[in-house]
PDB file of C-alpha atoms in Angstrom:
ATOM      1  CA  UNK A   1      21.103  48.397  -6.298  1.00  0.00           C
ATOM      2  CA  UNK A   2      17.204  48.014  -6.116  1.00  0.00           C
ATOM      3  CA  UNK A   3      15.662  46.526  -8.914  1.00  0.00           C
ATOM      4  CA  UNK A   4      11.991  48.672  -9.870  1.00  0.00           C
ATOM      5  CA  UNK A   5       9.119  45.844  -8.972  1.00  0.00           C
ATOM      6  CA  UNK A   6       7.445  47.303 -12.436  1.00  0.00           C
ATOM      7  CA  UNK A   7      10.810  46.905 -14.657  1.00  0.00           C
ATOM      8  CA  UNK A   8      11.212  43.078 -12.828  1.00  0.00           C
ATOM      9  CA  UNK A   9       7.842  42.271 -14.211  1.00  0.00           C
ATOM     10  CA  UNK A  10       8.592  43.458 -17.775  1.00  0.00           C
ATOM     11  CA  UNK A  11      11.601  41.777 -17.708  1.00  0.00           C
ATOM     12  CA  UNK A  12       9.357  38.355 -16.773  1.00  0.00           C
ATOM     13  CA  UNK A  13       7.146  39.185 -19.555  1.00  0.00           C
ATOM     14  CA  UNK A  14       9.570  40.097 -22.127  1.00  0.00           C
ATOM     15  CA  UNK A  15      11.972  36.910 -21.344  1.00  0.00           C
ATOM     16  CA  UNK A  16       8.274  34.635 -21.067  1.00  0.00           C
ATOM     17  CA  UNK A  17       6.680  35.897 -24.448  1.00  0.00           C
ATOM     18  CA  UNK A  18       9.911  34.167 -26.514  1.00  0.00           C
ATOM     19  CA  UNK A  19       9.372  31.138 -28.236  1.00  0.00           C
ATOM     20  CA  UNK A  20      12.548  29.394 -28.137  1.00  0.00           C
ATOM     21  CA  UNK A  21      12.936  26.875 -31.132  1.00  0.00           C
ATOM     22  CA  UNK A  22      12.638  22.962 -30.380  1.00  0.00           C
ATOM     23  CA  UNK A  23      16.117  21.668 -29.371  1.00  0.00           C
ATOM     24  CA  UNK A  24      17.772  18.606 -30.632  1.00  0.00           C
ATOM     25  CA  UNK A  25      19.236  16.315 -29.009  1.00  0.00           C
ATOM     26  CA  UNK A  26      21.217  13.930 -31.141  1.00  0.00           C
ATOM     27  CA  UNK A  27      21.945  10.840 -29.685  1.00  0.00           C
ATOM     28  CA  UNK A  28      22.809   7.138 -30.584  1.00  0.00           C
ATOM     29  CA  UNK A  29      20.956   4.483 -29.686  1.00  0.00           C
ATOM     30  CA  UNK A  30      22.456   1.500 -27.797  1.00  0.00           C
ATOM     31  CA  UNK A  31      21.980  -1.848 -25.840  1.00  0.00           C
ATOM     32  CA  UNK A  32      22.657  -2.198 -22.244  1.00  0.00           C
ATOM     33  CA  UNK A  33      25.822  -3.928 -21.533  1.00  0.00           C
ATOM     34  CA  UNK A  34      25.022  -4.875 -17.921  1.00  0.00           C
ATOM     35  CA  UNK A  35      26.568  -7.703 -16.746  1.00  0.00           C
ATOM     36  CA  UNK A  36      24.410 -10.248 -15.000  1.00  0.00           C
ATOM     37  CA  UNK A  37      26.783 -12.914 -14.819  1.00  0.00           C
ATOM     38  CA  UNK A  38      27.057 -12.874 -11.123  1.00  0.00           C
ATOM     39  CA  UNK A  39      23.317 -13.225 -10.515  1.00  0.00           C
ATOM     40  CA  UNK A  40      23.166 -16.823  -9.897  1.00  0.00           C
ATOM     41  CA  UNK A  41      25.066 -16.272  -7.205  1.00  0.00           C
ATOM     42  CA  UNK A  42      22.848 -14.077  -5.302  1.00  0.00           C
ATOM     43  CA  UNK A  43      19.574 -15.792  -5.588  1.00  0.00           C
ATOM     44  CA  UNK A  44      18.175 -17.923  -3.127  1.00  0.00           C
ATOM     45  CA  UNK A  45      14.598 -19.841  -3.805  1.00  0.00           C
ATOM     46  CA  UNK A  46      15.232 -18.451  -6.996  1.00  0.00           C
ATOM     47  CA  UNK A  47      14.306 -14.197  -5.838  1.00  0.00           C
ATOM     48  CA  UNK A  48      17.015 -12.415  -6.751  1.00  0.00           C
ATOM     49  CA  UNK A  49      18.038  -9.354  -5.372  1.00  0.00           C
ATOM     50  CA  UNK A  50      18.131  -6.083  -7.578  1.00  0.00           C
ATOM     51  CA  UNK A  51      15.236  -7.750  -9.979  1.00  0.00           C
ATOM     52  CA  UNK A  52      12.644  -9.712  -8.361  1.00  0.00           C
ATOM     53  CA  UNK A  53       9.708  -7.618  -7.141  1.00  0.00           C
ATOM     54  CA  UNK A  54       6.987  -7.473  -4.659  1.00  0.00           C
ATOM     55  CA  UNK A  55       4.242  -8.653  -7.468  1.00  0.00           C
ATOM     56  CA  UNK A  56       6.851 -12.200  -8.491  1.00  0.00           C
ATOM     57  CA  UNK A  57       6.510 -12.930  -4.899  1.00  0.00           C
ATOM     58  CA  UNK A  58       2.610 -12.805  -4.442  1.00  0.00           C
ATOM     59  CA  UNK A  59       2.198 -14.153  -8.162  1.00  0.00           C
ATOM     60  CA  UNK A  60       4.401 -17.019  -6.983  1.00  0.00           C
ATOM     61  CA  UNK A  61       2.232 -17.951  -4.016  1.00  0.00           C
ATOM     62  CA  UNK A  62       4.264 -16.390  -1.494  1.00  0.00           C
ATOM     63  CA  UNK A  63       1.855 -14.247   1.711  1.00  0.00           C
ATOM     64  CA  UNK A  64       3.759 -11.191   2.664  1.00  0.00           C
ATOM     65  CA  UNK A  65       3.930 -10.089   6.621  1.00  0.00           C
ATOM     66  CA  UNK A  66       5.176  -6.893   7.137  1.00  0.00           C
ATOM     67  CA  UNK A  67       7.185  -6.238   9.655  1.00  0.00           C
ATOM     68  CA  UNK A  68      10.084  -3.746  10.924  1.00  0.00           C
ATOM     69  CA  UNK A  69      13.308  -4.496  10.284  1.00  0.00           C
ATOM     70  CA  UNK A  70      16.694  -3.464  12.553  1.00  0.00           C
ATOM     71  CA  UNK A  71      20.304  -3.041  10.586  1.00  0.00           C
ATOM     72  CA  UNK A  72      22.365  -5.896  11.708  1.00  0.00           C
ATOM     73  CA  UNK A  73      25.651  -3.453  11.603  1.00  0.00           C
ATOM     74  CA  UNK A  74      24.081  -1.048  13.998  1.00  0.00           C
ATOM     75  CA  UNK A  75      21.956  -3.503  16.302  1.00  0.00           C
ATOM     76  CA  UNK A  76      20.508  -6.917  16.709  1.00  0.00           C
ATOM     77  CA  UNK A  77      18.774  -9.632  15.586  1.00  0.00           C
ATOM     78  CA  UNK A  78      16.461  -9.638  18.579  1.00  0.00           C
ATOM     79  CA  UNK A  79      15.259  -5.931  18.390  1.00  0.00           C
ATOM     80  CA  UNK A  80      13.640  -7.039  15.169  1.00  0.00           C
ATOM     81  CA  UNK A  81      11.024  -4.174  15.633  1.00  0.00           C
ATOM     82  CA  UNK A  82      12.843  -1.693  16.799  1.00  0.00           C
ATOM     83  CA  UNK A  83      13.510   1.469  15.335  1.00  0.00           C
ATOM     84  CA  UNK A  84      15.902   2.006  12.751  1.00  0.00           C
ATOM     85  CA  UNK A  85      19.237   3.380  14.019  1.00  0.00           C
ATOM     86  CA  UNK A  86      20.568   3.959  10.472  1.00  0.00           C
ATOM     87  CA  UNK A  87      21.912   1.821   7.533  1.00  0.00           C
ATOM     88  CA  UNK A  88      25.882   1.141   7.000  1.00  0.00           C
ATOM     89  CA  UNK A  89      24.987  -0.599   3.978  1.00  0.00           C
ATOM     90  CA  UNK A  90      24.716   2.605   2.266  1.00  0.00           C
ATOM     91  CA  UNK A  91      22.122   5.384   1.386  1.00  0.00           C
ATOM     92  CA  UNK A  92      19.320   3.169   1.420  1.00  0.00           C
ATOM     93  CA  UNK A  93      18.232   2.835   4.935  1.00  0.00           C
ATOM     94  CA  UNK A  94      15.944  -0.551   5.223  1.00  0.00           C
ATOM     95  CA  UNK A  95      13.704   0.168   7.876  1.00  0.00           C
ATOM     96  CA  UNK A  96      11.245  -2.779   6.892  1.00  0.00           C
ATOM     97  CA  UNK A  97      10.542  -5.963   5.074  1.00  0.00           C
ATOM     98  CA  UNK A  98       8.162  -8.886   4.449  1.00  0.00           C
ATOM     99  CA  UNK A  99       8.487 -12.370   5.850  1.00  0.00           C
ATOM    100  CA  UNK A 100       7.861 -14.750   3.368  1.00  0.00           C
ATOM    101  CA  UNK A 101       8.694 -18.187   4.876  1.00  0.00           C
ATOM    102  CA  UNK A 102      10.323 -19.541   8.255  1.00  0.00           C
ATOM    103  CA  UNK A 103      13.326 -17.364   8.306  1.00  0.00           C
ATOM    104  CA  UNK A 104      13.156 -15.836   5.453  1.00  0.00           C
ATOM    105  CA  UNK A 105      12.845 -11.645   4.954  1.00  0.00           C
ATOM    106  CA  UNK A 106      13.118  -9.237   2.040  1.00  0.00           C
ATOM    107  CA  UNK A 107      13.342  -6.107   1.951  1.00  0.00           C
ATOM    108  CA  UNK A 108      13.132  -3.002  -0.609  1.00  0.00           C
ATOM    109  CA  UNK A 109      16.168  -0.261  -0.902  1.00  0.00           C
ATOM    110  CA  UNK A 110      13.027   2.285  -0.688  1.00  0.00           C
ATOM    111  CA  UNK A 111       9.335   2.655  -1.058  1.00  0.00           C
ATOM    112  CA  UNK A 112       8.883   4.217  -4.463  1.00  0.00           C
ATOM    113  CA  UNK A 113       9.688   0.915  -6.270  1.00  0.00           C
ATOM    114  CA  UNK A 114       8.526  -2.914  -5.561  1.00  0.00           C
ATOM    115  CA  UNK A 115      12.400  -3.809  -6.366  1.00  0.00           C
ATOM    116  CA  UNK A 116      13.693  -6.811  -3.823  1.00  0.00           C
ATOM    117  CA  UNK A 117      17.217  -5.576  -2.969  1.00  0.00           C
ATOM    118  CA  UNK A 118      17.913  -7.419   0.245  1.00  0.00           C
ATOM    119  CA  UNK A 119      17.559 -10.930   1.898  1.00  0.00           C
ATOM    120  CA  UNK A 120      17.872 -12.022   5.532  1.00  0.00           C
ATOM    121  CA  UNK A 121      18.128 -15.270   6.385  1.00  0.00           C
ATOM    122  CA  UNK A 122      17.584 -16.527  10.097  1.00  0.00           C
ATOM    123  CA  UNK A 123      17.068 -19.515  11.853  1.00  0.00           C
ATOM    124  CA  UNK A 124      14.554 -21.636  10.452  1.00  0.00           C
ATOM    125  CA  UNK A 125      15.645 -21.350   6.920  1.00  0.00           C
ATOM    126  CA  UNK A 126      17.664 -23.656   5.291  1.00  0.00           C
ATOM    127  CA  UNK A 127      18.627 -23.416   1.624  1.00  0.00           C
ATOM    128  CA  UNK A 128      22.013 -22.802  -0.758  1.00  0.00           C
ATOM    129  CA  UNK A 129      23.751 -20.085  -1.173  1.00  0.00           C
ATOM    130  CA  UNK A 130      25.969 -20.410  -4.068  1.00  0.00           C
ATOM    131  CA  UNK A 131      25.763 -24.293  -3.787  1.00  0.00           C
ATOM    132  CA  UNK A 132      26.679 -23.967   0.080  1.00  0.00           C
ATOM    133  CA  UNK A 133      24.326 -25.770   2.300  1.00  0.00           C
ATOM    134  CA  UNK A 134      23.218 -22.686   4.939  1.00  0.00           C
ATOM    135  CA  UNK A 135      21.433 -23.456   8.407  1.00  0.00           C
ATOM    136  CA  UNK A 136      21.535 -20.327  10.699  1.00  0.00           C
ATOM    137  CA  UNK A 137      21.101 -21.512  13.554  1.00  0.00           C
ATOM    138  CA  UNK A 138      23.205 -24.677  12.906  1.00  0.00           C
ATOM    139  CA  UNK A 139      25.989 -23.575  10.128  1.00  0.00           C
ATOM    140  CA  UNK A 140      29.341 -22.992  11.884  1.00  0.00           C
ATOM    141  CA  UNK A 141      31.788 -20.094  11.539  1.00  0.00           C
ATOM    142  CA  UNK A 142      34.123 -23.082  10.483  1.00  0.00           C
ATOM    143  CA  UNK A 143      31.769 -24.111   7.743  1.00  0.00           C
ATOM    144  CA  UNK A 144      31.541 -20.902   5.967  1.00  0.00           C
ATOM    145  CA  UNK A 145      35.066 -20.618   6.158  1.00  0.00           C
ATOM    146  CA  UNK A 146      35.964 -23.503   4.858  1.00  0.00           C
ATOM    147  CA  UNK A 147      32.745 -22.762   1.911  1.00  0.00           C
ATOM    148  CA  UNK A 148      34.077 -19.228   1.103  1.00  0.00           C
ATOM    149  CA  UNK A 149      37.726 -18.882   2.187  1.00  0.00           C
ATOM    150  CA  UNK A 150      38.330 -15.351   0.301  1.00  0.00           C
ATOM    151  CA  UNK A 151      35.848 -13.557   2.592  1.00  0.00           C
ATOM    152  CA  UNK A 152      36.974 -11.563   5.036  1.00  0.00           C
ATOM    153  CA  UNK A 153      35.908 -10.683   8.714  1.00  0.00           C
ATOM    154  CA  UNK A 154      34.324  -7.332   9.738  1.00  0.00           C
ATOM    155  CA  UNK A 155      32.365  -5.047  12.192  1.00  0.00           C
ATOM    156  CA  UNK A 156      31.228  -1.744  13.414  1.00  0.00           C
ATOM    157  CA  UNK A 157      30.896  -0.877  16.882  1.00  0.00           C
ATOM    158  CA  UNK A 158      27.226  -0.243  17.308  1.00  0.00           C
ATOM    159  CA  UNK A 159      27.034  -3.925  15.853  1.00  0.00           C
ATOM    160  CA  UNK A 160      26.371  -7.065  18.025  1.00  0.00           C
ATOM    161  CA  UNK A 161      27.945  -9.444  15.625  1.00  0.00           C
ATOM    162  CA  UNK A 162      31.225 -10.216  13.091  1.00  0.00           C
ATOM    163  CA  UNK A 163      30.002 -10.472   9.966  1.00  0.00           C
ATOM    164  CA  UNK A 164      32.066 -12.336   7.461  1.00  0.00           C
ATOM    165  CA  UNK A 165      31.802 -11.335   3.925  1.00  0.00           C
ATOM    166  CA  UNK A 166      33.108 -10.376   0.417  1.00  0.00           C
ATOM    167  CA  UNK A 167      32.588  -6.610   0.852  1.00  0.00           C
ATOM    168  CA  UNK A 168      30.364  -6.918  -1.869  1.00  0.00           C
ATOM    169  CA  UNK A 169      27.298  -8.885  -1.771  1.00  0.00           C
ATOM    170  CA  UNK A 170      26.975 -11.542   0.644  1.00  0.00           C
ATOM    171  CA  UNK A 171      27.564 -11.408   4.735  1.00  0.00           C
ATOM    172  CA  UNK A 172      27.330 -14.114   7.530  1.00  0.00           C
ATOM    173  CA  UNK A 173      26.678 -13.030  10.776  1.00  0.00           C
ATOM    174  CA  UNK A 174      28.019 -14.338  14.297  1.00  0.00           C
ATOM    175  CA  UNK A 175      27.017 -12.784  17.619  1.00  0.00           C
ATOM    176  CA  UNK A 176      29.793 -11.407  19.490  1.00  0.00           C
ATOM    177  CA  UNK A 177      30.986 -13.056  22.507  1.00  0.00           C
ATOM    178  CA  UNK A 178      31.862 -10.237  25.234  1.00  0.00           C
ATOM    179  CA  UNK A 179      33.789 -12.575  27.436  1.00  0.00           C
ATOM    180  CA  UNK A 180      36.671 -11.930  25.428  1.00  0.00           C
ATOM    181  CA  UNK A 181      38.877  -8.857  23.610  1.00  0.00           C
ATOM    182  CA  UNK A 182      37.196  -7.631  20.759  1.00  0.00           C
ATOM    183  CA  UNK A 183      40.028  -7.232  18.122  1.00  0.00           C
ATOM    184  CA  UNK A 184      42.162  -8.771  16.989  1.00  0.00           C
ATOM    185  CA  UNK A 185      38.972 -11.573  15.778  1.00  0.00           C
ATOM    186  CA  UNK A 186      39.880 -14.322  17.464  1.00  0.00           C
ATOM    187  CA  UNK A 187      39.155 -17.311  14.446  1.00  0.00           C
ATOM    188  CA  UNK A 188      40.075 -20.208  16.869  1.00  0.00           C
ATOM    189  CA  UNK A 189      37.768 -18.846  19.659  1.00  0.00           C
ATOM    190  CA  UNK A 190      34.612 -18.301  16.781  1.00  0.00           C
ATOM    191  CA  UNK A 191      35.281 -21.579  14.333  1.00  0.00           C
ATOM    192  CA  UNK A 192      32.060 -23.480  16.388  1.00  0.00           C
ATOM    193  CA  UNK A 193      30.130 -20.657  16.863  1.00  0.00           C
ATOM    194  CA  UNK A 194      26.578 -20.445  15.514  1.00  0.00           C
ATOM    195  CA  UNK A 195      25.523 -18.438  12.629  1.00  0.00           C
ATOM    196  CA  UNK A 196      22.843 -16.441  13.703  1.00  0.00           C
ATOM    197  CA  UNK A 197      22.182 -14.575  10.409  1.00  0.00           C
ATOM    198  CA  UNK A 198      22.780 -14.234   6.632  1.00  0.00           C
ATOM    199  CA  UNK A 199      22.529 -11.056   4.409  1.00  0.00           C
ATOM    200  CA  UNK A 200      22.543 -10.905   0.303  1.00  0.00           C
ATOM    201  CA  UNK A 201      22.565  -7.784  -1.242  1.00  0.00           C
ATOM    202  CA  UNK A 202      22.508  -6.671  -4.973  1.00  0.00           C
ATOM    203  CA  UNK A 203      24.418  -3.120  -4.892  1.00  0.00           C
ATOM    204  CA  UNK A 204      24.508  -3.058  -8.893  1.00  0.00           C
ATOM    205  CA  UNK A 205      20.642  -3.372  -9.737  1.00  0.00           C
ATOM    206  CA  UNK A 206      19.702  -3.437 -12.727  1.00  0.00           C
ATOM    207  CA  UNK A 207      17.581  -0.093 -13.583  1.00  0.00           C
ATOM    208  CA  UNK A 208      20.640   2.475 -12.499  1.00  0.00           C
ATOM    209  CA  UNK A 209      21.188   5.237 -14.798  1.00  0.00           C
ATOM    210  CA  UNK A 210      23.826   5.418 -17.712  1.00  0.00           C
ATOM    211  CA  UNK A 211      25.479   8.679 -18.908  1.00  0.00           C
ATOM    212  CA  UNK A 212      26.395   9.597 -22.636  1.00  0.00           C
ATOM    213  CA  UNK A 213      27.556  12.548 -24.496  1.00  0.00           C
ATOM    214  CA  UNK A 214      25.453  15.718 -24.775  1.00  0.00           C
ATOM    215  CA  UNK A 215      24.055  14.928 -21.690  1.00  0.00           C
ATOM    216  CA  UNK A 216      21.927  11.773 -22.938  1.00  0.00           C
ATOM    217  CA  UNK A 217      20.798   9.663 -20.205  1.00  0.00           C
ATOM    218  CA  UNK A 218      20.266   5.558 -20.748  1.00  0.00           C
ATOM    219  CA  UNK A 219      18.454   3.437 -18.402  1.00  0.00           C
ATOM    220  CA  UNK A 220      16.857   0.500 -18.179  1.00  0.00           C
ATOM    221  CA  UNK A 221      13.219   0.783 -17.557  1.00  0.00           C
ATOM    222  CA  UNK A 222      12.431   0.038 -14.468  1.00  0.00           C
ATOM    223  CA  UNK A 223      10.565  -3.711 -13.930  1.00  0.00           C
ATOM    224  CA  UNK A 224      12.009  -4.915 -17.380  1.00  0.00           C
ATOM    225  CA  UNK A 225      12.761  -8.044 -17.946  1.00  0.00           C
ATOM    226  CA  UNK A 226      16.430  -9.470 -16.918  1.00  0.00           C
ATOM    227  CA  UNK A 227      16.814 -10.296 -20.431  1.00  0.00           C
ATOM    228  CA  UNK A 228      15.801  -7.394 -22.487  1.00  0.00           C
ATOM    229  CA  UNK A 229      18.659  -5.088 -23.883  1.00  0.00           C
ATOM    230  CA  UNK A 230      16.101  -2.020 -24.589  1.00  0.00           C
ATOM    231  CA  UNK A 231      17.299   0.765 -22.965  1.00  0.00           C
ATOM    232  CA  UNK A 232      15.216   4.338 -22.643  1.00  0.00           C
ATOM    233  CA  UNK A 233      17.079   7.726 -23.585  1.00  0.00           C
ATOM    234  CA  UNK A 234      16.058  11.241 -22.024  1.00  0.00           C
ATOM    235  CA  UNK A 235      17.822  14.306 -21.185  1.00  0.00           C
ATOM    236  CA  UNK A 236      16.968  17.077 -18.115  1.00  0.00           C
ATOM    237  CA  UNK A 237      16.442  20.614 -19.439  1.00  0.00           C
ATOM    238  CA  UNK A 238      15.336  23.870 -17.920  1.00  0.00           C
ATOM    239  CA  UNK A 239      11.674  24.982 -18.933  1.00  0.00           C
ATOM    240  CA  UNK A 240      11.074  27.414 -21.854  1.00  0.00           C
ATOM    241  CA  UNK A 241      10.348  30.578 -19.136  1.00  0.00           C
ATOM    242  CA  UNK A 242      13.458  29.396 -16.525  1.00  0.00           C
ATOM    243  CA  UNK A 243      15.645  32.268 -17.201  1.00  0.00           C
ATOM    244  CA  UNK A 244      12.932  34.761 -16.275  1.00  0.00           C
ATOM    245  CA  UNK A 245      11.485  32.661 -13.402  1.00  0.00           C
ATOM    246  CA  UNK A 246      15.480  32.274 -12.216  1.00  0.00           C
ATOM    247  CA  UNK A 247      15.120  35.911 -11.281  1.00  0.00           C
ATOM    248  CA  UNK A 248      12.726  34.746  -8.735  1.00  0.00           C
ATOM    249  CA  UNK A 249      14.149  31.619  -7.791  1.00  0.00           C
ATOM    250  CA  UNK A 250      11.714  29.183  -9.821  1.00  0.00           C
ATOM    251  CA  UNK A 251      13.409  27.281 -11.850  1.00  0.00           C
ATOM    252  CA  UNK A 252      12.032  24.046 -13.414  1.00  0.00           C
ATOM    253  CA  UNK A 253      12.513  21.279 -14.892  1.00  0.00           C
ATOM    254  CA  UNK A 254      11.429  18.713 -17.714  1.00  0.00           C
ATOM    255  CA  UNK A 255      12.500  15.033 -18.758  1.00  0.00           C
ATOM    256  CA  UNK A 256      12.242  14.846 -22.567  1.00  0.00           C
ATOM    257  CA  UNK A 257      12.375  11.420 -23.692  1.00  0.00           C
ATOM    258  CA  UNK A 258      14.123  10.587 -26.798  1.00  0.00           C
ATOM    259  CA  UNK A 259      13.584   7.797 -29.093  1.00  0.00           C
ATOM    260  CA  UNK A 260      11.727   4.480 -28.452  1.00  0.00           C
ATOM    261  CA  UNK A 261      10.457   4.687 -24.756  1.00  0.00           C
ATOM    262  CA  UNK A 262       9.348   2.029 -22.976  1.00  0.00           C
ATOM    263  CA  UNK A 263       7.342   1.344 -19.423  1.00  0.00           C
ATOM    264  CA  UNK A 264       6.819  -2.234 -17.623  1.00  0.00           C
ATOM    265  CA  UNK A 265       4.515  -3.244 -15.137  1.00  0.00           C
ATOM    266  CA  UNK A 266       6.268  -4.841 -11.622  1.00  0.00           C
ATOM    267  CA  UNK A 267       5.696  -8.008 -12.852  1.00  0.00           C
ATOM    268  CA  UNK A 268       7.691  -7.433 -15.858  1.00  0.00           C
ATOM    269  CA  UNK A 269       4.977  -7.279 -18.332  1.00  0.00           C
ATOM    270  CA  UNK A 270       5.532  -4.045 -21.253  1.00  0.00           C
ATOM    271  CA  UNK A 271       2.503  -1.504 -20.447  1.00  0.00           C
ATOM    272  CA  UNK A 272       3.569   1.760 -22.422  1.00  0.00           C
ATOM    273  CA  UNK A 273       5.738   2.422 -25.631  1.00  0.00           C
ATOM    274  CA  UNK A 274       6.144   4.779 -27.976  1.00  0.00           C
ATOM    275  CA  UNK A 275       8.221   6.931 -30.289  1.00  0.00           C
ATOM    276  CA  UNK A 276       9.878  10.529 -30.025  1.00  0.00           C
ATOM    277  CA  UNK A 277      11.799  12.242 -32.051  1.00  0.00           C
ATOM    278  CA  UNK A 278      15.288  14.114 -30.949  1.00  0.00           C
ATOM    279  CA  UNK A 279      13.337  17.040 -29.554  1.00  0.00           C
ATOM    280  CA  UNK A 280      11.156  14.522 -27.637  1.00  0.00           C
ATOM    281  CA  UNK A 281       8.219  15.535 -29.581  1.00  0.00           C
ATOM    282  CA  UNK A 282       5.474  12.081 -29.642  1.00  0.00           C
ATOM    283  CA  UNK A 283       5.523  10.565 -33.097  1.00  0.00           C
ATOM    284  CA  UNK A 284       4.105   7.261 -32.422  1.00  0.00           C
ATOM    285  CA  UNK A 285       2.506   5.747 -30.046  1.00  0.00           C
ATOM    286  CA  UNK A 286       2.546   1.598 -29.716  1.00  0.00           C
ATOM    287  CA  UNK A 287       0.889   0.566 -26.497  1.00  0.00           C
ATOM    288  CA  UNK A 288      -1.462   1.134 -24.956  1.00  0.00           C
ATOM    289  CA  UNK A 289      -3.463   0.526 -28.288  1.00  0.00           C
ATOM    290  CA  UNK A 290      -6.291   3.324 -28.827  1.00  0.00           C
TER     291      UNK A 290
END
């Protein structure tokens, strides 16, 4: 059945010209609970992955060189500037990073925030991981054995190396000798083979999303600091004239933001705050001072 152009657009105007009330959104406010327990861990030259940002690291002194970066689980250490081939770390694909000192690289999970998530070590750096003395370069397959004897070994068959690793966070690298069988890893064979590389990765960061009832979100604002429990509230609704743009296929969408909402800088400094009430209607605002 053909819909009459003429009766489509009354039915736009009809369905526009309503003024829907305010909704509410009831919600309770609440501390985040993350964990960060396990951070210590993870950080090396104290940056730590998930939470230090581009700004710490130039505030701190550090000069950033950009430079492309491949994935160690789909090529090699050597094609350092070669094009991506794709990520098996997960959906971020880490196409580049910034060397910071001798063997030393971050990178970012994406460009839209300054968030470290990654760190490469190669040969020239030496420094602890987790109170473990790492050279690559000079650490043995032996060593980190005998340092971290619940990891397992691991590899993908685009990779040049056996990474050994805890699945979770942390990964040392060894290139792959072709003289031999592949599998089963042969740990007599590798125990005085060279590291080449190291990889620590923070999967749980700190700013992911939370969901409650009535379809509250909480999250941590992005850039706060590691300490702070604040977290902000918002939900996703359909604009007031959706239903009629539906029709047409132009539906959209606004983030109302309940409560006390907050808005840091990359260096971790507060920048915006204010209040809203359950309908997300501005109350009060705090900062930036007028």
């Amino acid at each position: 059945m053909k819909i009459n152009a003429r009766i489509l657009l009354s039915l736009f105007i009809v369905l526009s010209s309503f003024k829907a009330e305010a909704q509410h959104f009831p919600f309770k406010p609440k501390d985040s609970l993350y964990n960060s327990s396990y951070l210590p861990g993870l950080t090396v030259d104290k940056i730590t992955p998930g939470y230090t940002t581009l700004a710490d690291l130039k505030n701190t002194g550090f000069k950033l060189s950009r430079v492309k970066v491949n994935d160690l689980n789909m090529g090699d250490i050597d094609s350092i500037n070669a094009t991506l081939q794709g990520s098996s770390w997960g959906i971020n694909v880490l196409s580049h990073g910034y060397t910071i000192k001798p063997g030393m690289i971050v990178l970012q999970g994406n460009d839209s925030t300054d968030v470290i998530t990654k760190i490469r070590l190669l040969k020239g750096f030496s420094g602890n991981i987790r109170g473990f003395k790492t050279e690559p370069g000079k650490t043995t397959v032996k060593d980190v054995e005998k340092a971290f004897p619940n990891f397992e070994w691991s590899s993908t068959d685009a990779s040049r190396y056996f990474y050994y690793t805890n699945k979770d966070s942390i990964a040392f690298y060894v290139a792959k000798d072709t003289t031999i069988k592949e599998w089963p890893f042969d740990e007599k064979f590798y125990s005085n083979k060279i590291i080449s590389a190291v990889e620590i990765i923070n999967w749980k960061g700190f700013y992911n999303q939370e969901y409650g009832a009535n379809d509250i979100n909480y999250q941590k604002p992005l850039y706060a600091p590691l300490n702070d429990a604040h977290l902000n509230y918002f939900v996703i609704v359909e604009k007031q004239f959706s239903t009629a743009a539906s029709i047409i296929g132009k539906n959209e969408y606004n983030e109302v933001r309940l409560g006390r909402w907050q808005e840091y800088s990359s260096d971790h400094k507060l920048i915006f705050e204010a209040e809203y009430d359950n309908t997300g209607k501005l109350i009060k605002m705090i900062l930036p001072i007028k």
